[in-house]
mmCIF file of C-alpha atoms in Angstrom:
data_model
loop_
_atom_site.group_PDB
_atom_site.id
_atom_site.type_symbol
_atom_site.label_atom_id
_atom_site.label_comp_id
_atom_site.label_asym_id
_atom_site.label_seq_id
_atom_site.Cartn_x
_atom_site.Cartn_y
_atom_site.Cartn_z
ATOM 1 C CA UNK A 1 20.633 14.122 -20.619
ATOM 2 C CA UNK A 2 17.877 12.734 -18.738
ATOM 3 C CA UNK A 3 19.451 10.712 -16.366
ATOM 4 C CA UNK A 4 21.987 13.573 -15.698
ATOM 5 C CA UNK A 5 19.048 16.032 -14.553
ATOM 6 C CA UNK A 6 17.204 13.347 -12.663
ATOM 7 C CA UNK A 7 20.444 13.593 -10.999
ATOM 8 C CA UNK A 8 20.416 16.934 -10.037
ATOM 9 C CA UNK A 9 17.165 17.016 -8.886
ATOM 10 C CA UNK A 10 18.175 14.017 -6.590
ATOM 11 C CA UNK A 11 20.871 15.946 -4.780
ATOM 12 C CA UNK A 12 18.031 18.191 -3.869
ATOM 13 C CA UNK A 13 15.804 16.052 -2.345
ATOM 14 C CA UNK A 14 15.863 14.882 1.069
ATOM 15 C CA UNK A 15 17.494 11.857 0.779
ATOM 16 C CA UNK A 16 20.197 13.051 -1.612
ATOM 17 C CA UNK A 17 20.807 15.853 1.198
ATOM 18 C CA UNK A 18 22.214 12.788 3.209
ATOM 19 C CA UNK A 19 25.382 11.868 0.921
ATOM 20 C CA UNK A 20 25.820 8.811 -1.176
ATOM 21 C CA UNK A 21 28.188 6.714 0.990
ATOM 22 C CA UNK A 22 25.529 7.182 4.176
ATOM 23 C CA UNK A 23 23.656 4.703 2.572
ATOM 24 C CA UNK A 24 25.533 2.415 0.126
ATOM 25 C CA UNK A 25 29.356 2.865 1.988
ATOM 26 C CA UNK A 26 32.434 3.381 0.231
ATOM 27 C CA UNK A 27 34.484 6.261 0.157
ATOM 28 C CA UNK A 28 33.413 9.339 -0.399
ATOM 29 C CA UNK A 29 37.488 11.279 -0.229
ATOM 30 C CA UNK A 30 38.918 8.738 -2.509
ATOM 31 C CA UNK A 31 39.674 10.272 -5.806
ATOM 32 C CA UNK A 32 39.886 7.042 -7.419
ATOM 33 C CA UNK A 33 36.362 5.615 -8.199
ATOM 34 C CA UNK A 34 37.771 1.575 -8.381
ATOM 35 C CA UNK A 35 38.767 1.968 -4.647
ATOM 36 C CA UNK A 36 36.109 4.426 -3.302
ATOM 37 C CA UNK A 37 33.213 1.674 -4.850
ATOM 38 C CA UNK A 38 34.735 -1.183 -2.694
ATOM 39 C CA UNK A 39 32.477 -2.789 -0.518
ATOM 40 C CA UNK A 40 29.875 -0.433 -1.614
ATOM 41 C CA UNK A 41 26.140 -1.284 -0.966
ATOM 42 C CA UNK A 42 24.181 -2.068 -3.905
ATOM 43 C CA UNK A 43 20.518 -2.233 -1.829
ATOM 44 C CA UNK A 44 21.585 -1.098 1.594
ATOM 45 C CA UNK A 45 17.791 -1.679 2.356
ATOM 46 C CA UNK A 46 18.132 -5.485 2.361
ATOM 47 C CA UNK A 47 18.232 -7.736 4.191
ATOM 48 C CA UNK A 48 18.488 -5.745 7.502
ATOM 49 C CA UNK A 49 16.362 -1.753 6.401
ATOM 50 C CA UNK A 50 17.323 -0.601 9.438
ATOM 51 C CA UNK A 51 20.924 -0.049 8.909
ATOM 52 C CA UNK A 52 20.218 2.463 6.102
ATOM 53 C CA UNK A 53 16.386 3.607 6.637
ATOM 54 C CA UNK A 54 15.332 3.145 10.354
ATOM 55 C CA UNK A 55 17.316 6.321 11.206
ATOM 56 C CA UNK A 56 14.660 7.844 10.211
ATOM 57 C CA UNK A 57 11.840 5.166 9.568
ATOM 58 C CA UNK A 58 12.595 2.875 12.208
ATOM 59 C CA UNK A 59 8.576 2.231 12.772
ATOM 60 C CA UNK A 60 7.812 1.162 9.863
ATOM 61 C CA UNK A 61 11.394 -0.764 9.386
ATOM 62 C CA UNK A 62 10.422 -2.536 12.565
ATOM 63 C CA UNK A 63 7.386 -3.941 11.392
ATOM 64 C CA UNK A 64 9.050 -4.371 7.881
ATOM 65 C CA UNK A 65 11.697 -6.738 9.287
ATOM 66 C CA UNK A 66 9.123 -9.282 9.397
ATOM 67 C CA UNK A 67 6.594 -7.923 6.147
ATOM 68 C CA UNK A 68 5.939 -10.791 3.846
ATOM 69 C CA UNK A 69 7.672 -9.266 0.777
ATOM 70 C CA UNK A 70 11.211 -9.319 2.836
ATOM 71 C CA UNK A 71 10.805 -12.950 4.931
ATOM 72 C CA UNK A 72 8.223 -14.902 2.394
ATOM 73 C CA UNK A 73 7.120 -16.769 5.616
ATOM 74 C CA UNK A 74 4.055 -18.359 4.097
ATOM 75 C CA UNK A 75 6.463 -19.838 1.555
ATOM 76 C CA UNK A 76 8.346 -21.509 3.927
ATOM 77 C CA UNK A 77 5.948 -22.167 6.645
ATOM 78 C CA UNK A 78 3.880 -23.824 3.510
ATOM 79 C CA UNK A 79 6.816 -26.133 2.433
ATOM 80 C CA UNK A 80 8.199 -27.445 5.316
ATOM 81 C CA UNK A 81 4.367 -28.438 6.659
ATOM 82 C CA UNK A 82 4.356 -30.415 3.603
ATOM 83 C CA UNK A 83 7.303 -31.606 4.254
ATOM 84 C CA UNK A 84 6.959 -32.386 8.330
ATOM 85 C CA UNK A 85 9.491 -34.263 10.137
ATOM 86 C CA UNK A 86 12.161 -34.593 7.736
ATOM 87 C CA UNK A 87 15.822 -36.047 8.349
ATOM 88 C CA UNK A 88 18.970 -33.153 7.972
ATOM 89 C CA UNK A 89 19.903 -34.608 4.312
ATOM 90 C CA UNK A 90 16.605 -33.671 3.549
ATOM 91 C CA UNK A 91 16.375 -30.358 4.823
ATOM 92 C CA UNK A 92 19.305 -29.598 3.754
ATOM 93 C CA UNK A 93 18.489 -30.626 -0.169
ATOM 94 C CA UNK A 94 15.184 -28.629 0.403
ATOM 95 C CA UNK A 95 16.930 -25.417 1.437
ATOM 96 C CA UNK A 96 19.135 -25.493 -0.994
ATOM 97 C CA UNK A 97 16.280 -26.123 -3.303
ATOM 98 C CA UNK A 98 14.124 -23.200 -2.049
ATOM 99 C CA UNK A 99 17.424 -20.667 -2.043
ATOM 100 C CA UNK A 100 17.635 -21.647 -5.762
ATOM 101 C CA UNK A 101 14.450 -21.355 -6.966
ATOM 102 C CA UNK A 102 11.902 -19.844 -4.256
ATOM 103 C CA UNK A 103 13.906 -17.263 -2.306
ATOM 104 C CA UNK A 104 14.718 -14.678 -5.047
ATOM 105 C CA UNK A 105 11.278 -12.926 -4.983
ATOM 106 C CA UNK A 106 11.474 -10.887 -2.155
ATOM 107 C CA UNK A 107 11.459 -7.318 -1.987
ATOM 108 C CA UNK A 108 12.816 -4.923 0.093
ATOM 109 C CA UNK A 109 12.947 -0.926 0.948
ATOM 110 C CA UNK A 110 14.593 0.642 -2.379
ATOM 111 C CA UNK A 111 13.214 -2.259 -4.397
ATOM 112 C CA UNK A 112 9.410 -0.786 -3.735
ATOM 113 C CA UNK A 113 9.962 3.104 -3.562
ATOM 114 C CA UNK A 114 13.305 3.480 -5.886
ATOM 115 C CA UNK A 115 14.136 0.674 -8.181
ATOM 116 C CA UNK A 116 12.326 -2.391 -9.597
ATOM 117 C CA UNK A 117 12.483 -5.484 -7.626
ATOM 118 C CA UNK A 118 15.858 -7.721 -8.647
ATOM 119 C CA UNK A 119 13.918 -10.859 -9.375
ATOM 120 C CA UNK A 120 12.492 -8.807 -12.478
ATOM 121 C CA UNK A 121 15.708 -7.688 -13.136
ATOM 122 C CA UNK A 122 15.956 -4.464 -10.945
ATOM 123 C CA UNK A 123 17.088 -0.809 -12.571
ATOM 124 C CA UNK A 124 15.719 2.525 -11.530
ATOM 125 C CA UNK A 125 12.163 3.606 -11.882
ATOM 126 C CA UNK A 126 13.037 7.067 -12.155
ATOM 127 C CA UNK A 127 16.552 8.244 -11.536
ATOM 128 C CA UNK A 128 17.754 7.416 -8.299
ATOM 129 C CA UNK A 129 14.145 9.450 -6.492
ATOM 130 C CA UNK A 130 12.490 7.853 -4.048
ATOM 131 C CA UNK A 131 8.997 7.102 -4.631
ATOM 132 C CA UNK A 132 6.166 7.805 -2.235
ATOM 133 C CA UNK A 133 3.554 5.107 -3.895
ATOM 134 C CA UNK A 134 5.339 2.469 -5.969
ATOM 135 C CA UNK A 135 4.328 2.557 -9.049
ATOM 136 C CA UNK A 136 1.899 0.208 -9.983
ATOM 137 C CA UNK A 137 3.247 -1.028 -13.572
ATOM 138 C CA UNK A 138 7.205 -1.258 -13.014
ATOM 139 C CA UNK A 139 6.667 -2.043 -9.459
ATOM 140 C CA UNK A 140 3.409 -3.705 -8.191
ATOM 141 C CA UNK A 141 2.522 -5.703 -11.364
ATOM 142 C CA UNK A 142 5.999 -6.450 -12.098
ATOM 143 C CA UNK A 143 5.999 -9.151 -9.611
ATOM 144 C CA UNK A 144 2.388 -10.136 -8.974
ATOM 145 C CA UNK A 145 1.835 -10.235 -12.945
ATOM 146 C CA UNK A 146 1.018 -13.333 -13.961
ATOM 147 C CA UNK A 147 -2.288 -13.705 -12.671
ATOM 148 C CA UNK A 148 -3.492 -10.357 -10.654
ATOM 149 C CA UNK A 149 -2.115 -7.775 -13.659
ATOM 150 C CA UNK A 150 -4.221 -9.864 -16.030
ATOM 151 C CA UNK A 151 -6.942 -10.402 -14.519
ATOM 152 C CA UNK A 152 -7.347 -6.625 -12.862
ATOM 153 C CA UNK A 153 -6.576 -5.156 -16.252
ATOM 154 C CA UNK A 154 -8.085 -7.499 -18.682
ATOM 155 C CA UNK A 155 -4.768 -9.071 -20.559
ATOM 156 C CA UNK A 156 -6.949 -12.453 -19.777
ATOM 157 C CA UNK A 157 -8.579 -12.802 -23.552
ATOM 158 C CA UNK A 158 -11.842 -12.413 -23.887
ATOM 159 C CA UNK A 159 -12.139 -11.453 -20.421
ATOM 160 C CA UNK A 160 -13.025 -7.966 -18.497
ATOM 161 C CA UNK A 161 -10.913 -5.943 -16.528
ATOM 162 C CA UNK A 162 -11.885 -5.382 -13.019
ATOM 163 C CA UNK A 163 -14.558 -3.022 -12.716
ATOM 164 C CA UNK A 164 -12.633 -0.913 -10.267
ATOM 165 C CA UNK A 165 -9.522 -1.078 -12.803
ATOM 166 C CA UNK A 166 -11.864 -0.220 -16.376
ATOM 167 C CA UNK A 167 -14.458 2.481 -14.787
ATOM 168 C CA UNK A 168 -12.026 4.116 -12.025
ATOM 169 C CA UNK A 169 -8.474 3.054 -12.725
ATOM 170 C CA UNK A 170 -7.708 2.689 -9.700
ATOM 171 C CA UNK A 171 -4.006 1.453 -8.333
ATOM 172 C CA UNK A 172 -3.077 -1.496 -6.370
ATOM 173 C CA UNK A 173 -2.882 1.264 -3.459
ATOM 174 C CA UNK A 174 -6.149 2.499 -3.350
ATOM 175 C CA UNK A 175 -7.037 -1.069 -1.519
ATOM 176 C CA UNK A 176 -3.558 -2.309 -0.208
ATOM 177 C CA UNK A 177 -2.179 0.375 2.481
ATOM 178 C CA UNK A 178 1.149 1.298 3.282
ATOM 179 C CA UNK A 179 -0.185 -0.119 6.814
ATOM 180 C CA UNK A 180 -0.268 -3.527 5.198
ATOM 181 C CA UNK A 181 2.651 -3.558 2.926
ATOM 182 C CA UNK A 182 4.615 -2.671 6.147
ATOM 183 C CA UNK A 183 3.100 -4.873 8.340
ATOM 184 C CA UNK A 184 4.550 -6.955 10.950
ATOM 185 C CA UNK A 185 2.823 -9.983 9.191
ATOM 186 C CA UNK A 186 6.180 -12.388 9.919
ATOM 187 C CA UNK A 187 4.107 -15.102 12.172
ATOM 188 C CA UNK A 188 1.592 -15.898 9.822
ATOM 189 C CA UNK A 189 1.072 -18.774 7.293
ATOM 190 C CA UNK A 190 -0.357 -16.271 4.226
ATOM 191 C CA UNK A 191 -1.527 -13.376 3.880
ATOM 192 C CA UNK A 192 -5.526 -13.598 4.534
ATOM 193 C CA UNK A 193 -4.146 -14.975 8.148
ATOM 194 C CA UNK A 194 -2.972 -11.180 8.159
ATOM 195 C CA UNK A 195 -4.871 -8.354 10.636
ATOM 196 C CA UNK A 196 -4.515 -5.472 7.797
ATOM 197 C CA UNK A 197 -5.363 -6.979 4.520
ATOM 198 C CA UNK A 198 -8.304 -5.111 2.519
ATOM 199 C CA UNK A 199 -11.583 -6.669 2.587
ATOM 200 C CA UNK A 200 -14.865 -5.684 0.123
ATOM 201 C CA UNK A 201 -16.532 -4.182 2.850
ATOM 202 C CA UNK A 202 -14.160 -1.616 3.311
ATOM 203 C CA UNK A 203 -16.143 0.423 1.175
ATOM 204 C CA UNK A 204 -18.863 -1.638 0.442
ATOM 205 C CA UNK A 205 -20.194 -1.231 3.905
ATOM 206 C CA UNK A 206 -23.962 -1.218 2.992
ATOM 207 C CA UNK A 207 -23.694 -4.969 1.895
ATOM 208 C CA UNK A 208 -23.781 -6.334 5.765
ATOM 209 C CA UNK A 209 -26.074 -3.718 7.198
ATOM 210 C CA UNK A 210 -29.077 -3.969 8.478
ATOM 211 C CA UNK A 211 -31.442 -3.604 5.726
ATOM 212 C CA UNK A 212 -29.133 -4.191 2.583
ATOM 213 C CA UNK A 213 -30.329 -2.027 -0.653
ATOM 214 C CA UNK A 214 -29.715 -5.175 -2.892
ATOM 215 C CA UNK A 215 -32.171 -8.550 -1.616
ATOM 216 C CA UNK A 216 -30.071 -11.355 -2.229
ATOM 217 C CA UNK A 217 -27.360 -9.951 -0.191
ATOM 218 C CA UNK A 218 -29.785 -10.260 2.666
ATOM 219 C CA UNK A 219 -29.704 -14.136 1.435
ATOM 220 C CA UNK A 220 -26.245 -14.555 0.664
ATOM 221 C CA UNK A 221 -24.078 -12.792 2.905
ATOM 222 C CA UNK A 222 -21.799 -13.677 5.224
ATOM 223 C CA UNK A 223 -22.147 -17.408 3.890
ATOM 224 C CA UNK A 224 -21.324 -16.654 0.735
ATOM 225 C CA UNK A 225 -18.078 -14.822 -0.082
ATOM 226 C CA UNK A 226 -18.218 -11.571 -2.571
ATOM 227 C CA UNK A 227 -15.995 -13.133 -5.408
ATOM 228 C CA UNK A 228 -18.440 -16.196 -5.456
ATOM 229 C CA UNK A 229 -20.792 -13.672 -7.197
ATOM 230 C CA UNK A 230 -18.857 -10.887 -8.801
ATOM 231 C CA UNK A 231 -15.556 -12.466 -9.878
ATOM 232 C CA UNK A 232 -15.215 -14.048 -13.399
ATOM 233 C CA UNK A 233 -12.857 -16.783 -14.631
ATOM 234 C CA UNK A 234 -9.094 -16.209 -12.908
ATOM 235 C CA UNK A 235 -5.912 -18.302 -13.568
ATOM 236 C CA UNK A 236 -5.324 -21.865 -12.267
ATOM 237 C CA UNK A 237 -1.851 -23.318 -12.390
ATOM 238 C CA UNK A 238 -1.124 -27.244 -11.779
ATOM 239 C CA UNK A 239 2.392 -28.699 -10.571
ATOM 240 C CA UNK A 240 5.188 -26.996 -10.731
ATOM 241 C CA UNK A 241 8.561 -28.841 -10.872
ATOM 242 C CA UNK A 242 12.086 -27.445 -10.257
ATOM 243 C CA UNK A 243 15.528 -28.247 -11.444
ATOM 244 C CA UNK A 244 18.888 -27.236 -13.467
ATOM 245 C CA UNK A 245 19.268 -27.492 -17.319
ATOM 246 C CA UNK A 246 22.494 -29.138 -18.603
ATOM 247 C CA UNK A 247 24.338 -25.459 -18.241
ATOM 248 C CA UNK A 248 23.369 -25.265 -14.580
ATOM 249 C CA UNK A 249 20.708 -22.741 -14.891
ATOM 250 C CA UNK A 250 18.100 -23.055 -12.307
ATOM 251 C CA UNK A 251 14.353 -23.343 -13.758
ATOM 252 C CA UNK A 252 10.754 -24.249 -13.326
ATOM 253 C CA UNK A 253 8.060 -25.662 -15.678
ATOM 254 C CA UNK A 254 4.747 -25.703 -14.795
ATOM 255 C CA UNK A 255 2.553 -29.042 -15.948
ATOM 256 C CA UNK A 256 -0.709 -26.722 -17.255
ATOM 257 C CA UNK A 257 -2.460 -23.564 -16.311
ATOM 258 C CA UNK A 258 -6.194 -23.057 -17.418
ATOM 259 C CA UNK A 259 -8.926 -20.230 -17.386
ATOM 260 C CA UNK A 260 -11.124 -21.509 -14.823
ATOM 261 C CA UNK A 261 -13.503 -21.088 -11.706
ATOM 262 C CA UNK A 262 -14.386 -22.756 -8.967
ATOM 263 C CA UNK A 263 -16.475 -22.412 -5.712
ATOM 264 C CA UNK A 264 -15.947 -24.535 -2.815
ATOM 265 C CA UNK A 265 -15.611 -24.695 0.644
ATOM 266 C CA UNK A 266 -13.697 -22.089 3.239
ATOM 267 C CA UNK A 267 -10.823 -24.154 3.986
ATOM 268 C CA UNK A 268 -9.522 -20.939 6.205
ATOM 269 C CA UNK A 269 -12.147 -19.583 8.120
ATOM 270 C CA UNK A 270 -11.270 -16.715 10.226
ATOM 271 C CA UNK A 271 -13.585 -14.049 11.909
ATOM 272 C CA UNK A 272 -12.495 -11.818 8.587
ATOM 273 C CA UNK A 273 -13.897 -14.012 6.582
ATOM 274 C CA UNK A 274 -16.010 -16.081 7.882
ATOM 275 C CA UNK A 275 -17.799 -17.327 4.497
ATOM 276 C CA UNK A 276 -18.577 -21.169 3.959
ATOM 277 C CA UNK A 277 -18.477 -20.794 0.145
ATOM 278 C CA UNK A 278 -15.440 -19.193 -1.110
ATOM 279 C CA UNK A 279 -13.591 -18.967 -4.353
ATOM 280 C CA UNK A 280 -10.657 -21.296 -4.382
ATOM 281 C CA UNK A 281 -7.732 -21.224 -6.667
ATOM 282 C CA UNK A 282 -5.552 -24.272 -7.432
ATOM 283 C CA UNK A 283 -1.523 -23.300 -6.607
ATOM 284 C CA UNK A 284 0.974 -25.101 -8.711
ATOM 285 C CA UNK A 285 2.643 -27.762 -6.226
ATOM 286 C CA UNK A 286 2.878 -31.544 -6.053
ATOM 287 C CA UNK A 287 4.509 -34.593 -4.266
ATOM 288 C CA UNK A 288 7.411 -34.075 -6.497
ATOM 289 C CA UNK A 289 8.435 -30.361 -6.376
ATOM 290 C CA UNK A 290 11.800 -31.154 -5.241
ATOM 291 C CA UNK A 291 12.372 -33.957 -6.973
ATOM 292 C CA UNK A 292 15.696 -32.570 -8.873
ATOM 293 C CA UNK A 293 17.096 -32.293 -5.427
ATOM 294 C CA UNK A 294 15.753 -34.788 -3.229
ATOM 295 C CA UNK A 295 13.038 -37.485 -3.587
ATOM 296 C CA UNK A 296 9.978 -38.173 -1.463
ATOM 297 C CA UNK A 297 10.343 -34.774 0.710
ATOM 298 C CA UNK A 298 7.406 -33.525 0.571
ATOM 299 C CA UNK A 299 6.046 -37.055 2.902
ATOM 300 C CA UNK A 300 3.495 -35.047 4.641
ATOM 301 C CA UNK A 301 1.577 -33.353 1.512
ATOM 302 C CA UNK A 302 -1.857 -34.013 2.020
ATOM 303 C CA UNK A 303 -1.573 -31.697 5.555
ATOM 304 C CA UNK A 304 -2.518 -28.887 3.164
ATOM 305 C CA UNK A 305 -5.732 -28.531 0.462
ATOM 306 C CA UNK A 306 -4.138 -27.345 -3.366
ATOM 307 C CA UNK A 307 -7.041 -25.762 -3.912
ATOM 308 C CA UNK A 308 -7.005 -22.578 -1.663
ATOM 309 C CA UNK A 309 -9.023 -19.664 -0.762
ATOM 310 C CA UNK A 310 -8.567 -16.751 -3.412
ATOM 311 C CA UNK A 311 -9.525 -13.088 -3.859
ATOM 312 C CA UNK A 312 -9.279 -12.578 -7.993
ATOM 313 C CA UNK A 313 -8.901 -9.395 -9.353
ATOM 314 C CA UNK A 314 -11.116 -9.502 -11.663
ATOM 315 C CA UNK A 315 -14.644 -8.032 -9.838
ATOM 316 C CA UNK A 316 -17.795 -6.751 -12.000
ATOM 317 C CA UNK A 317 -20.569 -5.830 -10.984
ATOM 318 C CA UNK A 318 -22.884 -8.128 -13.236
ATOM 319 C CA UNK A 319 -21.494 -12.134 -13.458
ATOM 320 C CA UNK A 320 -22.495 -15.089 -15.712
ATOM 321 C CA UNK A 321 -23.420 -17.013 -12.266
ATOM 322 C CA UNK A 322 -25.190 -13.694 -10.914
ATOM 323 C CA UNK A 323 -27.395 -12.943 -13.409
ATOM 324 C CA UNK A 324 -30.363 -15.142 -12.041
ATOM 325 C CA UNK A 325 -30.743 -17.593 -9.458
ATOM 326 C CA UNK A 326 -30.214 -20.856 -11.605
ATOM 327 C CA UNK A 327 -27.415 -19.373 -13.150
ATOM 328 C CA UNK A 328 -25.971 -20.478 -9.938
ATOM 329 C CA UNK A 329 -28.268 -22.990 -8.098
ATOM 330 C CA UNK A 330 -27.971 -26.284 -9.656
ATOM 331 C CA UNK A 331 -24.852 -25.996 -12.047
ATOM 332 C CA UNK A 332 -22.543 -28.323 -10.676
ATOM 333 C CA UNK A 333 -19.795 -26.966 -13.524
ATOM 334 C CA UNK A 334 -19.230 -23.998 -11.024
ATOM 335 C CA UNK A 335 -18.468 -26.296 -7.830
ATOM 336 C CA UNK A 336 -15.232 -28.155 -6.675
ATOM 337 C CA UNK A 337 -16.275 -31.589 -7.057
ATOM 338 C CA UNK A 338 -14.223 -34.839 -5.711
ATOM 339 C CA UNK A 339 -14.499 -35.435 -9.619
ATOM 340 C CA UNK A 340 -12.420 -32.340 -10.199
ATOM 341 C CA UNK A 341 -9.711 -33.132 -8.118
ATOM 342 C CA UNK A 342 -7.067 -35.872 -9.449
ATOM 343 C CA UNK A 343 -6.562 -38.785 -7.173
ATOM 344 C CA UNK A 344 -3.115 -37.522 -6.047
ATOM 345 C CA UNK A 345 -4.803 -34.341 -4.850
ATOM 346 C CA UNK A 346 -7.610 -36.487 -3.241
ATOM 347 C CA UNK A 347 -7.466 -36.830 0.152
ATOM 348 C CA UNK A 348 -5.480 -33.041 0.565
ATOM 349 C CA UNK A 349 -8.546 -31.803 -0.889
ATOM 350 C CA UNK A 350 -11.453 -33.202 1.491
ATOM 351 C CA UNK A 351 -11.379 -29.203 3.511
ATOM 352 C CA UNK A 352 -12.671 -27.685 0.196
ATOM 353 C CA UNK A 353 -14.801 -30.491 -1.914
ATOM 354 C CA UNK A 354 -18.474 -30.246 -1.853
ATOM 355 C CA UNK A 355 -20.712 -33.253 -1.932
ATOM 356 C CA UNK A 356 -22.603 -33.446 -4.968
ATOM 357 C CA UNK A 357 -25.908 -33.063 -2.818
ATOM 358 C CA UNK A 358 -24.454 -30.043 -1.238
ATOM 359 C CA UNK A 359 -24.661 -27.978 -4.497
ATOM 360 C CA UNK A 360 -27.611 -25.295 -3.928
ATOM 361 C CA UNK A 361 -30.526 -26.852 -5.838
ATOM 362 C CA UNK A 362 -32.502 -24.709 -8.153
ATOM 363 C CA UNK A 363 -34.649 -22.681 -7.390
#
């Protein structure tokens, strides 16, 4: 009964004014559903949005054409600088490797603002209406869930949710803008390389005035990055490894995750974020990703640190390391020391390790 009202109320709507087969094809005159349904459209908003949305949204499906969520160019851009000069077997294998395993997380058009993504296995978040703001829980958190859900809302045990989550409940949208989510952001390596990402300061503007209200941001900031202070433990994943089980079934299996945190140095420093301490966040690769498909690809691995600049979601606005000055200063367990890293991870590592004598002393 449900689904047969949020029908009707579709066909009211502006975009259920336009006519089913404007969209997804087929053939509207045909009495015979089996033939009018061939060659019909299941996400006419992928991979080109401009066949079925830039009609009318051809801005923003210009600058979506090269989003993150539809190309995943830091994915690729990432793996094949790893990889460097490579012969055609090889690229091949690694293609075919990514395609399997990699590619299936993009998003597109109806897969934000009418159904769930099909890498979490798709269906309709309410009837076939299109929705403004995703929704965070079936849309946003569907696919970044593993580590951002948690950590923003506290599924972490025995950890907070993000202050901005447990006092004001706020979305994923209050900080991350239409503007960015439909950003032309295509040329770029990741996403903090992007122009319209969300930064603290956005409304936390008093921090880097003149004559901050809180001292130690007079102290601290811009060499010190917010998280550094008001994050709390976040999610660290080590090597992931891809392949096919006996039936043919692709998979992946990750060698460990932990609760941790780290501070280290900026390995991307950019006039956004200009910080020389940052959080940084180990990202499960290794030499032997690919393995299943090809050996030794990944020749040129070291080109890139695995411990990289991160923004948890996890913020508060009192921290184990901020509570006093020593909390911080001379504990060594907070830092990303060359005794951290293991000696495959060595020499890709030198951007972000700290010296043992460059650990603030206490004070």
């Amino acid at each position: 009964m449900r689904k047969c009202l949020l029908t009707l109320i579709f066909f009211d709507t502006e975009h259920g004014q336009i006519g089913c087969t404007t969209c997804h094809g087929g053939n509207a005159q045909d009495p015979d559903w089996r033939t009018a349904h061939q060659d019909v459209i299941r996400d006419p908003s992928y991979p080109n949005s401009m066949q079925a949305c830039g009609g009318c949204h051809e801005k923003i499906c210009v600058a979506n054409q090269s989003g993150l969520h539809i190309t995943l160019a830091p994915f690729r851009k990432i793996i094949f600088a790893r990889i460097g000069t490579a012969s055609p077997e090889i690229m091949a294998a690694v293609n075919l490797a990514m395609g399997t395993h990699c590619a299936g997380c993009h998003s597109s058009c109806g897969q934000c603002h009418v159904s769930r993504p099909n890498s979490v296995e798709g269906g309709f978040v309410e009837g076939h209406l299109f929705q403004k703001k995703p929704p965070m829980a079936t849309n946003c958190t569907s696919c970044h869930g593993s580590r951002v859900e948690k950590e923003y809302t506290g599924k972490n045990k025995g950890f907070a949710a993000d202050v901005h989550y447990r006092k004001r409940h706020m979305k994923c949208i209050a900080c991350h803008k239409g503007s960015e989510m439909h950003g032309a952001n295509g040329r770029v390596t990741g996403r903090y390389q992007a122009a319209n990402t969300p930064s603290c300061i956005d409304c936390h503007s008093e921090v880097i005035s003149k004559k901050p209200k809180i001292e130690v941001h007079r102290t601290h900031v811009p060499k010190l990055q917010c998280h550094a202070c008001h994050s709390i433990p976040y999610t660290n994943c080590y090597g992931c490894h891809v392949g096919k089980d006996d039936r043919g079934l692709p998979y992946y299996q990750l060698d460990r995750s932990e609760i941790s945190f780290k501070i280290g140095k900026n390995p991307i420093p950019t006039n956004k974020r200009p910080h020389e301490y940052v959080l940084l966040r180990h990202v499960p690769t290794n030499p032997n990703l690919f393995n299943y498909y090809v050996k030794g690809a990944m020749k040129n691995f070291d080109i890139l640190p695995t411990w990289k600049f991160a923004t948890p979601h996890n913020i508060q606005r009192i921290t184990p390391q901020a509570k006093r000055c020593n909390a911080c200063h001379g504990n060594k367990k907070l830092f990303l020391l060359e005794k951290d890293i293991i000696p495959l991870e060595l020499k890709a590592n030198q951007v972000a390790i700290l010296k043992e004598d460059e650990v603030p002393l206490k004070r």
